[in-house]
Coordinates of C-alpha atoms and ligand atoms in Angstrom, one line a residue:
X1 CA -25.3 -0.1 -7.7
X2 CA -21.5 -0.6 -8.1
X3 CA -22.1 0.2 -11.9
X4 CA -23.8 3.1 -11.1
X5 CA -21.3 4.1 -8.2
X6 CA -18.0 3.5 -11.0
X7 CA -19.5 5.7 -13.2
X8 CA -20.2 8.7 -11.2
X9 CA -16.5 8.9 -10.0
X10 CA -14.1 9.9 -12.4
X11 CA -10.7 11.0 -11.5
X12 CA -7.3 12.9 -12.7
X13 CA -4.0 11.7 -13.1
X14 CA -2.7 13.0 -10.7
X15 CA -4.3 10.0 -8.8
X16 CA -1.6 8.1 -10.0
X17 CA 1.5 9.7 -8.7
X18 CA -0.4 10.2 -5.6
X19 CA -0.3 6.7 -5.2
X20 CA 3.1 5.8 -6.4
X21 CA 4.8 8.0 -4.2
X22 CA 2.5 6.4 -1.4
X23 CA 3.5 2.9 -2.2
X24 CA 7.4 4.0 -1.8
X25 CA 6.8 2.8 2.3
X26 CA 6.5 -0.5 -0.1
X27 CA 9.5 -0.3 -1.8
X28 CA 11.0 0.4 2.3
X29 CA 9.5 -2.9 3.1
X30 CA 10.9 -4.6 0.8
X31 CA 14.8 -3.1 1.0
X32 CA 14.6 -4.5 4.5
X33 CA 13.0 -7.3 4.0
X34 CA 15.1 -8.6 1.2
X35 CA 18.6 -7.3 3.0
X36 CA 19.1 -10.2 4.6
X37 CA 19.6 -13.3 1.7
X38 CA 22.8 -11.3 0.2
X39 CA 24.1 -9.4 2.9
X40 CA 24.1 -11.7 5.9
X41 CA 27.4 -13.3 5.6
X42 CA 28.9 -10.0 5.3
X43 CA 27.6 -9.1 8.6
X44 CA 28.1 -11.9 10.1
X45 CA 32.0 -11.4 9.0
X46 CA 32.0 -7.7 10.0
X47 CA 30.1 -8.3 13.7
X48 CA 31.5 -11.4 14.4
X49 CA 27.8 -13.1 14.3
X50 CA 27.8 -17.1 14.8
X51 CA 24.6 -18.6 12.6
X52 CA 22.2 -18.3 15.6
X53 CA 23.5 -14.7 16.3
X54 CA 23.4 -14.1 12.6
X55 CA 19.4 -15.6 12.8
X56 CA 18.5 -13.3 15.3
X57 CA 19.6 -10.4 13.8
X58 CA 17.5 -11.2 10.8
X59 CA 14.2 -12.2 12.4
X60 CA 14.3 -9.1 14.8
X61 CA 12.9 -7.3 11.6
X62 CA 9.2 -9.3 12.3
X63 CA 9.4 -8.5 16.5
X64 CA 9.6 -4.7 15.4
X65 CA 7.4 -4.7 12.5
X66 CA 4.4 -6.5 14.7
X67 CA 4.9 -3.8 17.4
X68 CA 5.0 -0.9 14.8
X69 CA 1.7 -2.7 13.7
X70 CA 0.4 -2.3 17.1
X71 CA 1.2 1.1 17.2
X72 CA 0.3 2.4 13.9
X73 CA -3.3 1.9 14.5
X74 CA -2.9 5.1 16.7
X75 CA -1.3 6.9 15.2
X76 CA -3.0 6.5 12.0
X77 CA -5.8 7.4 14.0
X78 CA -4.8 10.3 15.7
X79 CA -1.8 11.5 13.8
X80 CA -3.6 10.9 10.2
X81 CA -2.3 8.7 7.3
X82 CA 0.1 11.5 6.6
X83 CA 2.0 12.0 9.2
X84 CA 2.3 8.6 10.5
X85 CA 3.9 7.5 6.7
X86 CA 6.2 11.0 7.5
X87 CA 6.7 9.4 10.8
X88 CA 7.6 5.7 9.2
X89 CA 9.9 7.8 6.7
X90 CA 11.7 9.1 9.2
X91 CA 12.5 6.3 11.2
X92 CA 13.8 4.9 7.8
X93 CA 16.1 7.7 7.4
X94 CA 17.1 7.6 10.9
X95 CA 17.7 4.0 11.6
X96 CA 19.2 2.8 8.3
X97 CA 21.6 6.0 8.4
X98 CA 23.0 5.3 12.2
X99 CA 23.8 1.5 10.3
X100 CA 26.1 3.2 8.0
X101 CA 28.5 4.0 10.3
X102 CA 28.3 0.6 11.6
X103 CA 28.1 1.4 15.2
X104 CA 28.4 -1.3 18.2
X105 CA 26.5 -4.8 17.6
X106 CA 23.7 -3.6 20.5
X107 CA 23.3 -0.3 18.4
X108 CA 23.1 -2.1 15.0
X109 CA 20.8 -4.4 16.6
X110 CA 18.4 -1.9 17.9
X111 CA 18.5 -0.2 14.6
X112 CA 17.5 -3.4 12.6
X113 CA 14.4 -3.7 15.3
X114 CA 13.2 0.5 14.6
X115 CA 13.8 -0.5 11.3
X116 CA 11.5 -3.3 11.8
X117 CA 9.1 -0.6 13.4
X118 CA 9.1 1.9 10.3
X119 CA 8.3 -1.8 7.9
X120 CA 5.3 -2.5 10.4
X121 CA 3.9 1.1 10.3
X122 CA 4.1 1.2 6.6
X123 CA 2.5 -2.5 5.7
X124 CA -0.4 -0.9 7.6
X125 CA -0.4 2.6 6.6
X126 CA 0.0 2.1 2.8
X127 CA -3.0 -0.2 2.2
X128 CA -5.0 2.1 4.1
X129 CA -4.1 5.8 2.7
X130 CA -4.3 3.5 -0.7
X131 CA -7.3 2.2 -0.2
X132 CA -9.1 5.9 1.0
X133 CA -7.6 7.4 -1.8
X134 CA -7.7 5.9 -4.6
X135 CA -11.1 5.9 -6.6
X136 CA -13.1 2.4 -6.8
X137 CA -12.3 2.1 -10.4
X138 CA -8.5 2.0 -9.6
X139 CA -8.6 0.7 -5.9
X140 CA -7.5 -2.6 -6.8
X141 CA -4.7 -2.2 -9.3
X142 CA -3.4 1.0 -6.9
X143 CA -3.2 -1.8 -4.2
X144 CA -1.1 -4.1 -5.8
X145 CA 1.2 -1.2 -6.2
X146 CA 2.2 -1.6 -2.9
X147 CA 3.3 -5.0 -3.1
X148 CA 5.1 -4.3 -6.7
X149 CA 6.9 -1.9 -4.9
X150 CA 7.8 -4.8 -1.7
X151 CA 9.1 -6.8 -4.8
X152 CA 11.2 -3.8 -6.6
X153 CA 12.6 -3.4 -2.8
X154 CA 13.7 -7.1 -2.5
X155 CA 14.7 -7.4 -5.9
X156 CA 16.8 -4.2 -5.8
X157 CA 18.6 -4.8 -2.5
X158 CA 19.2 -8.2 -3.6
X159 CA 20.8 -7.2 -6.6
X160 CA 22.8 -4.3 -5.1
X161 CA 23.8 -6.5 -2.2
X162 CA 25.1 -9.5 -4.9
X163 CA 27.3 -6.4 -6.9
X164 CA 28.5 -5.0 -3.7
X165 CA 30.1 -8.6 -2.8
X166 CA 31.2 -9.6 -6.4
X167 CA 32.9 -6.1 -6.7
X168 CA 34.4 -5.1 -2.7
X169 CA 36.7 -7.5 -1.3
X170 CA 36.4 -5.8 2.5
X171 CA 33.6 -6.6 4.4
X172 CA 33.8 -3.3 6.8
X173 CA 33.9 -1.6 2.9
X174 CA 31.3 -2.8 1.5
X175 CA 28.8 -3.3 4.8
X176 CA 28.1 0.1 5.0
X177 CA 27.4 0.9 1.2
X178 CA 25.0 -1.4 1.6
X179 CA 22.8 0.2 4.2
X180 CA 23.6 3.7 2.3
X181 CA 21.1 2.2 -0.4
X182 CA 18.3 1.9 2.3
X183 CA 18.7 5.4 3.5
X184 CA 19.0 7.4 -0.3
X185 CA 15.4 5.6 -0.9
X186 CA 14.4 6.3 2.7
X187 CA 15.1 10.1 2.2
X188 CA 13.2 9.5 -1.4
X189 CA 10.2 8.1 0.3
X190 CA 10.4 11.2 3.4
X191 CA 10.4 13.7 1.3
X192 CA 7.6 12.3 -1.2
X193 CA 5.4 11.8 1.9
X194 CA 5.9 15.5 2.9
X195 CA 3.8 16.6 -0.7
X196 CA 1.1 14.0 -0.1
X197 CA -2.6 14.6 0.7
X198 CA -4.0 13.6 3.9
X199 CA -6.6 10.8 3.0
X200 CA -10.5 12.4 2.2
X201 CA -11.9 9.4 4.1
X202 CA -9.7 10.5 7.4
X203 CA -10.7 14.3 7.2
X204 CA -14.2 12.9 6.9
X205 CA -13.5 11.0 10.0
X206 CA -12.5 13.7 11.7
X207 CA -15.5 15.7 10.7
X208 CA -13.7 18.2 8.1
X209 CA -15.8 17.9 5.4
X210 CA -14.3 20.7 3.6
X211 CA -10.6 19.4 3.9
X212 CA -11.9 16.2 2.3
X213 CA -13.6 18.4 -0.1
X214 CA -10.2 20.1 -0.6
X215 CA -8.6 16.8 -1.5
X216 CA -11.7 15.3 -3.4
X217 CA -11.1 18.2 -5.9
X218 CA -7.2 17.6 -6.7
X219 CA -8.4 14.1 -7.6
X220 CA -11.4 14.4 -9.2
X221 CA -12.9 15.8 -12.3
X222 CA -16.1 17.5 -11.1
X223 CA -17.7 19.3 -8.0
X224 CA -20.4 16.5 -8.7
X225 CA -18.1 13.7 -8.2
X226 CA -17.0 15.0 -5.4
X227 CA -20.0 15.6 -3.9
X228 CA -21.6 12.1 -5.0
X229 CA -18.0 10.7 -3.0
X230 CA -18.7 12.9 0.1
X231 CA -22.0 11.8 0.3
X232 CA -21.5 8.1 0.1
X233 CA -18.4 8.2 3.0
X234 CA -21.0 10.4 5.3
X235 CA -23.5 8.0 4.6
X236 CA -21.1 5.1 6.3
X237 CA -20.2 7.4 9.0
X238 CA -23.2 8.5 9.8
X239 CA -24.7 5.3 9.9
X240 CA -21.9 4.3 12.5
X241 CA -22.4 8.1 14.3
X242 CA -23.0 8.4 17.8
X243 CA -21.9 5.1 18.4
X244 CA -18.8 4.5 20.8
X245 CA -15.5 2.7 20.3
X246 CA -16.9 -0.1 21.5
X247 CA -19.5 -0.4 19.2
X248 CA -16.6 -1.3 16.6
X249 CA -16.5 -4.5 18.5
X250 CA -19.7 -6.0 17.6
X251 CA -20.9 -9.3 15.4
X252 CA -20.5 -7.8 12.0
X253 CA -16.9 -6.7 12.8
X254 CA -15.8 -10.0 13.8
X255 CA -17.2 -11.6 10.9
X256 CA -14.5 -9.6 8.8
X257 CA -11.6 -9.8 11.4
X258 CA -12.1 -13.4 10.5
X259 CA -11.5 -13.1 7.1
X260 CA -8.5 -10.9 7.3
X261 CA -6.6 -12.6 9.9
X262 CA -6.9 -15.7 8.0
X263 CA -6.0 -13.8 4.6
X264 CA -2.8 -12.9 6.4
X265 CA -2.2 -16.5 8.4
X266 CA -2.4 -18.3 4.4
X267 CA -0.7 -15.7 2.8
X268 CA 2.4 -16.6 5.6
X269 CA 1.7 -20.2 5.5
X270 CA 2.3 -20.8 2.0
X271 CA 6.0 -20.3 2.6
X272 CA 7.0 -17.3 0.6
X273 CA 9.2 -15.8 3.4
X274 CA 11.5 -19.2 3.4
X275 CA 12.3 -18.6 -0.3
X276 CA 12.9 -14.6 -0.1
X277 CA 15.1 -15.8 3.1
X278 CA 16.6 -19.0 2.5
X279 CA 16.5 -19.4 -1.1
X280 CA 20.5 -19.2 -1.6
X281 CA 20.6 -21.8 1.5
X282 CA 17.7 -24.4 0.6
X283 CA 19.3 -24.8 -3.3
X284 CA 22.8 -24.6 -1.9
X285 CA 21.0 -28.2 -0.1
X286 CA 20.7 -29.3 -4.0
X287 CA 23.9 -27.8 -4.8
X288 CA 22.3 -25.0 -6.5
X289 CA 24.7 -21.7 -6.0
X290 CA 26.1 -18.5 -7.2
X291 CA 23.7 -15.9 -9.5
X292 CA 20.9 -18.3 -9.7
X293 CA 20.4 -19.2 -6.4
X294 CA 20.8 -15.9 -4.9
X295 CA 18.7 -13.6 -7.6
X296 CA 16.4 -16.1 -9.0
X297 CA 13.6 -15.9 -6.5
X298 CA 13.7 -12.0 -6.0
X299 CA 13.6 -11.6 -10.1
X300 CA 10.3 -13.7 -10.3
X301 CA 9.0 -12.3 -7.4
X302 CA 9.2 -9.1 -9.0
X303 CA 8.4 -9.8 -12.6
X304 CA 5.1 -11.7 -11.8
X305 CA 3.5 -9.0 -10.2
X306 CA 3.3 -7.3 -12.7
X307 CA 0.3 -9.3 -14.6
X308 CA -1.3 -8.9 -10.7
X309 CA -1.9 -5.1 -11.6
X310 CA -4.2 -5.5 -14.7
X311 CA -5.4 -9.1 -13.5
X312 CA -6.9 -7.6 -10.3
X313 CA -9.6 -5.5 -12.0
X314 CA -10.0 -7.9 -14.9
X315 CA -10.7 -10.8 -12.9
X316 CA -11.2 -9.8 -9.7
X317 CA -9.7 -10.9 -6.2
X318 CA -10.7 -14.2 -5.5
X319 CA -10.2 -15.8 -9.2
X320 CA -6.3 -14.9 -8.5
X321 CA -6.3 -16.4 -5.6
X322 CA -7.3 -19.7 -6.7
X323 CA -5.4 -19.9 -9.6
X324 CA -2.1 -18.9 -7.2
X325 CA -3.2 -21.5 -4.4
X326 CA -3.3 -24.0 -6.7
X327 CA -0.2 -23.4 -8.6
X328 CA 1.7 -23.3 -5.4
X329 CA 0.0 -26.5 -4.3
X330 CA 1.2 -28.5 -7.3
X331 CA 4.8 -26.9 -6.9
X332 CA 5.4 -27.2 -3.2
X333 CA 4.6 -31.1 -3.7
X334 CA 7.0 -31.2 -6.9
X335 CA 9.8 -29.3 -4.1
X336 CA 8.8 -31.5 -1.8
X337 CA 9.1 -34.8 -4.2
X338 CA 12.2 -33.4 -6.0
X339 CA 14.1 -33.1 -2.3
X340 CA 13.0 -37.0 -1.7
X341 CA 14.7 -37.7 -4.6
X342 CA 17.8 -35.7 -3.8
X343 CA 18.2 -36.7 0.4
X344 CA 20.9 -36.1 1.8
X345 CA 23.7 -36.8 -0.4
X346 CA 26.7 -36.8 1.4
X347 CA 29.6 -34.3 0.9
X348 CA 31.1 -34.6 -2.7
X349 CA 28.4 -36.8 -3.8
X350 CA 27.0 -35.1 -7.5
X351 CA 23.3 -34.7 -7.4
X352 CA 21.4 -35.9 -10.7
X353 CA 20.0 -33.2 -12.9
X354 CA 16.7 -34.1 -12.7
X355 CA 16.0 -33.3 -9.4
X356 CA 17.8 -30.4 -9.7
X357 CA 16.2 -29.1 -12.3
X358 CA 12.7 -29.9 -10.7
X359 CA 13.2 -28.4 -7.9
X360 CA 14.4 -24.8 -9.7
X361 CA 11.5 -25.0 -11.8
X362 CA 9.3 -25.4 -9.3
X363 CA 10.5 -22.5 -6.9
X364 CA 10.1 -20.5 -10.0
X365 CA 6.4 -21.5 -10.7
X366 CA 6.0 -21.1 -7.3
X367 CA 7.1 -17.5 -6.9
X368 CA 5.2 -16.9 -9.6
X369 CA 1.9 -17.9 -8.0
X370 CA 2.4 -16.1 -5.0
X371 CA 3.5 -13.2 -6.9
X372 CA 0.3 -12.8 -8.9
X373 CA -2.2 -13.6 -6.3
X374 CA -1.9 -14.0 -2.6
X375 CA 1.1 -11.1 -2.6
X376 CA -0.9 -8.2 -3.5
X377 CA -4.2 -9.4 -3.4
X378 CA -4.0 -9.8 0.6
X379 CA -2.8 -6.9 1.8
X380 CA -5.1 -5.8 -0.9
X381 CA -8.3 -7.3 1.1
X382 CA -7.2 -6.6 4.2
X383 CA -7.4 -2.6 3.2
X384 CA -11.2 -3.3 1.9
X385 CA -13.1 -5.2 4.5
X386 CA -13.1 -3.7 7.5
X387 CA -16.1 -1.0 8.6
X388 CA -14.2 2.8 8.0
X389 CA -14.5 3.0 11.7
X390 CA -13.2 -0.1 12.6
X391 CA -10.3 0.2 9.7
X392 CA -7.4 1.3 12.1
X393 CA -8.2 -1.8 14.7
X394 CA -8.7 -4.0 12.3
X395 CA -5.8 -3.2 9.8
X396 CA -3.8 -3.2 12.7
X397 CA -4.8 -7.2 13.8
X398 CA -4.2 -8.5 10.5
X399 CA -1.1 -6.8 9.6
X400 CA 0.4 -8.0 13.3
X401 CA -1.1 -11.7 12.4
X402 CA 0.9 -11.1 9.2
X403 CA 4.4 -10.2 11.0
X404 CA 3.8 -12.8 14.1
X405 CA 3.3 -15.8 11.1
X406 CA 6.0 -14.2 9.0
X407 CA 8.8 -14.6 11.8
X408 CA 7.4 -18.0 13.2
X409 CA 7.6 -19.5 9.7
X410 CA 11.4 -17.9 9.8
X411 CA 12.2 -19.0 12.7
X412 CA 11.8 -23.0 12.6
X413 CA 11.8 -23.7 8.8
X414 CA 15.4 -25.0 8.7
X415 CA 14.5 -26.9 12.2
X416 CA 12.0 -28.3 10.6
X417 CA 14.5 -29.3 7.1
X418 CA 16.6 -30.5 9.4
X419 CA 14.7 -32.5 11.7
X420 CA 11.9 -34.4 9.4
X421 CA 14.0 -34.2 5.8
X422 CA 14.5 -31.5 3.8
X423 CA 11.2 -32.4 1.9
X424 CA 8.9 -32.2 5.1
X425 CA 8.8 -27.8 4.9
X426 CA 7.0 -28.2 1.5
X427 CA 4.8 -31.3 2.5
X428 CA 3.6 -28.7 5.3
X429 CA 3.4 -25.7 3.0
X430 CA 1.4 -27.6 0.0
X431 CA -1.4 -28.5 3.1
X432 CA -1.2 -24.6 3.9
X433 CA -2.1 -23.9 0.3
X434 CA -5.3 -26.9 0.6
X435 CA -6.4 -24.9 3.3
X436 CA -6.2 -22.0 2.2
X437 CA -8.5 -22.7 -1.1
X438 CA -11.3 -24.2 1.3
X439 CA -10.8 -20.9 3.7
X440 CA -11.4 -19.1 0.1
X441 CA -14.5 -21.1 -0.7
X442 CA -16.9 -20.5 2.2
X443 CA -15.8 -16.8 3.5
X444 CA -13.9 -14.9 1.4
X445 CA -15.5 -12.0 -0.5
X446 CA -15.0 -10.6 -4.3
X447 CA -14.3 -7.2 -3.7
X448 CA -13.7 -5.6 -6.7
X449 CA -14.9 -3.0 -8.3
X450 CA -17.2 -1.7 -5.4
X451 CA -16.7 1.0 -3.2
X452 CA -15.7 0.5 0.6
X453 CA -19.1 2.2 1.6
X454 CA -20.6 -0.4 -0.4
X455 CA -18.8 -3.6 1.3
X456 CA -20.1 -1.8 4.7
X457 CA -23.4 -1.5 3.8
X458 CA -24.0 -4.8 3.1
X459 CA -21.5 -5.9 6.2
X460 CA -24.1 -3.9 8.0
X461 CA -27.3 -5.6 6.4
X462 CA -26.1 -8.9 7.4
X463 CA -25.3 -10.6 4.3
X464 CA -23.0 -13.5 4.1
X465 CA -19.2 -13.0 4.6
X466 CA -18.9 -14.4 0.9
X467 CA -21.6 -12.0 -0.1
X468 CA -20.4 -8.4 1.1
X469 CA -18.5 -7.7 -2.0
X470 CA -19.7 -8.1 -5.4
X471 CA -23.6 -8.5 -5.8
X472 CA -23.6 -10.5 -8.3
X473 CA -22.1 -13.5 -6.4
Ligands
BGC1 C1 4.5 -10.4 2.2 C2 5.9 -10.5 2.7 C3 6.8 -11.1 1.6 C4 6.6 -10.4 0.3 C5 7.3 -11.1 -0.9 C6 4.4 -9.7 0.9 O1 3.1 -9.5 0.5 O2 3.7 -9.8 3.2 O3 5.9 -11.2 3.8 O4 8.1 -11.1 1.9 O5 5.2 -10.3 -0.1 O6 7.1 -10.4 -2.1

């Protein structure tokens, strides 16, 4: 069936652009995600922040993106995928441009949590309007799209933020050249978003068969394609038809919410968002500094998703996931070793090479197995599980899960350094990455290369969680 399915959908190019410019709300996500490492001592300078204050300002980025998250289910929902990435683009544009004129601290503040709102409405919006629009053939590598972009967005502010520092001696000069980045790709990604399609799979929702039709055709090569398409999305709906909201909420559902919220809890509990936030700080502990410490993780992060694009398709989801879990398994106990080693030397005291050089090569390794596997490929999930009418609730769920883990990692890692030993965070983060290869074992579906109708179809017939993806498994 998912042979037959692939080859009755063919597509146009333009598919691709479609999908680039989508994924810009990515590249968003990952200017203000990956702000922070370079740019914090310069605000703390300009605003006067002491470490706590300067800790609060950076994790107020997760409170706003979980309640964009909340919200974006509605309005993804009753606004469409279009307008609520216009929406997200405009709070970009908005936000990050009342930041260059560093106003007052409260201002600044309250921009840095809208901010936070426009990152949580786009890590929901993306994967969806990806996911509905791109054809099964291409769903997965057009995924990981959005999370190359994420990477391209930390590894870009990074990099701007490090030149702005070498090169401006003032703080209140360089501060707000550094936010003037976020808005020129914030008005990139607006005005992209205003020449996008509304997603086929939302008009169908909507019952407007011939707008879907409409958009079906710019994408598609034949009437008959597009017809085959419109069928198998009013063949889901209708199944679902008649039923009420509530009816979302029933034993099939759940069985995927599980999946996805646990996705999202491993993809946090691995530890990524300690290295793209604390990497300069945890191998300044190993006296690791300058260039390396602060580009490092953002330039493997980015150049390891790469393979994740072509990978995706060739091997599927769940393959990529185990390879990553493992690798990061092995390196977060070499970390974790390679800091027992080093303790805690005490000022002035040289550390040895070898530790050092452990401990850089296995942050490396590391990035590179998150950046190949549980990076993409969970948003990537999380956009192909859920029932099309259940989608909006349960997109929104996993990607709050995803911001709520992501700011309580952030917020007690160097507690938890400083408290049990600098080794103890990646003791904790190698047993996240055991636990997340048995989670992978019993429930989580291969998903590629069959249409989302498909998954819900066998959702709806009651197979096994592990089961509603590829037959052949
Ligand atoms: C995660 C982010 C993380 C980023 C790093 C994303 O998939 O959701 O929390 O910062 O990857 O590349």
């Amino acid at each position: 069936m998912a042979e037959e399915t692939t080859k009755k959908t063919g597509f146009k190019g333009i598919v691709y652009w479609i999908c680039i410019v989508a994924s810009l709300g990515g590249l968003l996500f990952g200017l203000d995600q990956g702000f922070i490492a370079n740019a914090l001592p310069t605000i703390n300078e300009v605003y006067g922040l002491n470490l706590a204050g300067g800790e609060h300002f950076s994790a107020i980025l997760f409170n706003g993106a979980a309640i964009g998250a909340l919200f974006s289910g509605f309005f993804a929902r009753f606004l469409g995928r279009k307008k609520s990435l216009l929406l997200a683009g405009a709070l970009f544009v908005l936000m990050s441009g009342i930041s260059v004129f560093l106003p007052p601290y409260e201002i600044l503040y309250w921009a840095r949590f809208f901010l936070g709102m426009a990152v949580g409405i786009a890590s929901f919006v993306v994967p969806l309007y990806l996911a509905e629009t791109a054809p099964a053939k291409i769903r997965g590598a057009m995924g990981t799209l959005f999370q190359l972009m994420i990477t391209i967005g930390i590894f870009g502010i990074s990099l701007t933020n490090v030149i702005f520092v070498q090169t401006i001696e003032s703080h209140v000069a360089r501060l707000p050249l550094m936010f003037l980045v976020i808005v020129i790709f914030a008005l990139l990604m607006f005005i992209g978003a205003i020449f996008l399609p509304e997603s086929p799979r939302w008009f169908m929702l909507k019952g407007r068969k011939d707008k879907a039709n409409d958009v079906l055709m710019k994408v598609m090569n034949t009437q008959e394609e597009v017809d085959f398409e419109i069928k198998e999305m009013q063949e889901t709906i209708g199944s679902t038809s008649g039923e009420s909201k509530g009816s979302v909420i029933n034993g099939s559902f759940f069985k995927v919410m599980f999946v996805g919220i646990f996705m999202m809890v491993f993809q946090q509990l691995v530890g990524i968002n300690v290295m793209i936030y604390y990497a300069p700080t945890i191998f300044g502990y190993a006296s690791i500094g300058g260039i390396v410490g602060m580009m490092t993780v953002p330039l493997v992060n980015l150049l390891f998703t790469f393979p994740a694009i072509w990978l995706v398709e060739k091997w599927g989801r769940k393959k990529l996931l185990y390879v990553g879990s493992i690798i990061m398994f092995i390196t977060m106990v070499a970390a974790g070793l390679a800091f027992l080693a080093i303790g805690t030397p005490a000022p002035g005291v040289v550390i040895g090479t070898f530790p050092k050089t452990v401990l850089l090569i296995s942050v490396i390794v590391y990035i590179f197995g998150f950046a190949f596997s549980w990076g993409p490929v969970a948003w990537l999930i999380c956009s192909e599980i859920f029932p099309i009418k259940g989608r909006e609730v349960g997109m929104t769920i996993t990607t709050m899960v995803c911001w709520f883990f992501g700011g309580f990692v952030i917020s007690c890692a160097l507690t938890i350094m400083k408290t049990y030993g600098n080794s103890s965070l990646f003791f904790i983060f190698a047993g996240g990455c055991i636990l997340s290869i048995i989670f992978l074992f019993f429930w989580v579906p291969e998903t590629q290369g069959v249409t989302l109708e498909e998954i819900e179809m066998n959702l709806n017939e009651g197979k096994k969680l592990k089961h509603i993806g590829r037959t052949s498994e």
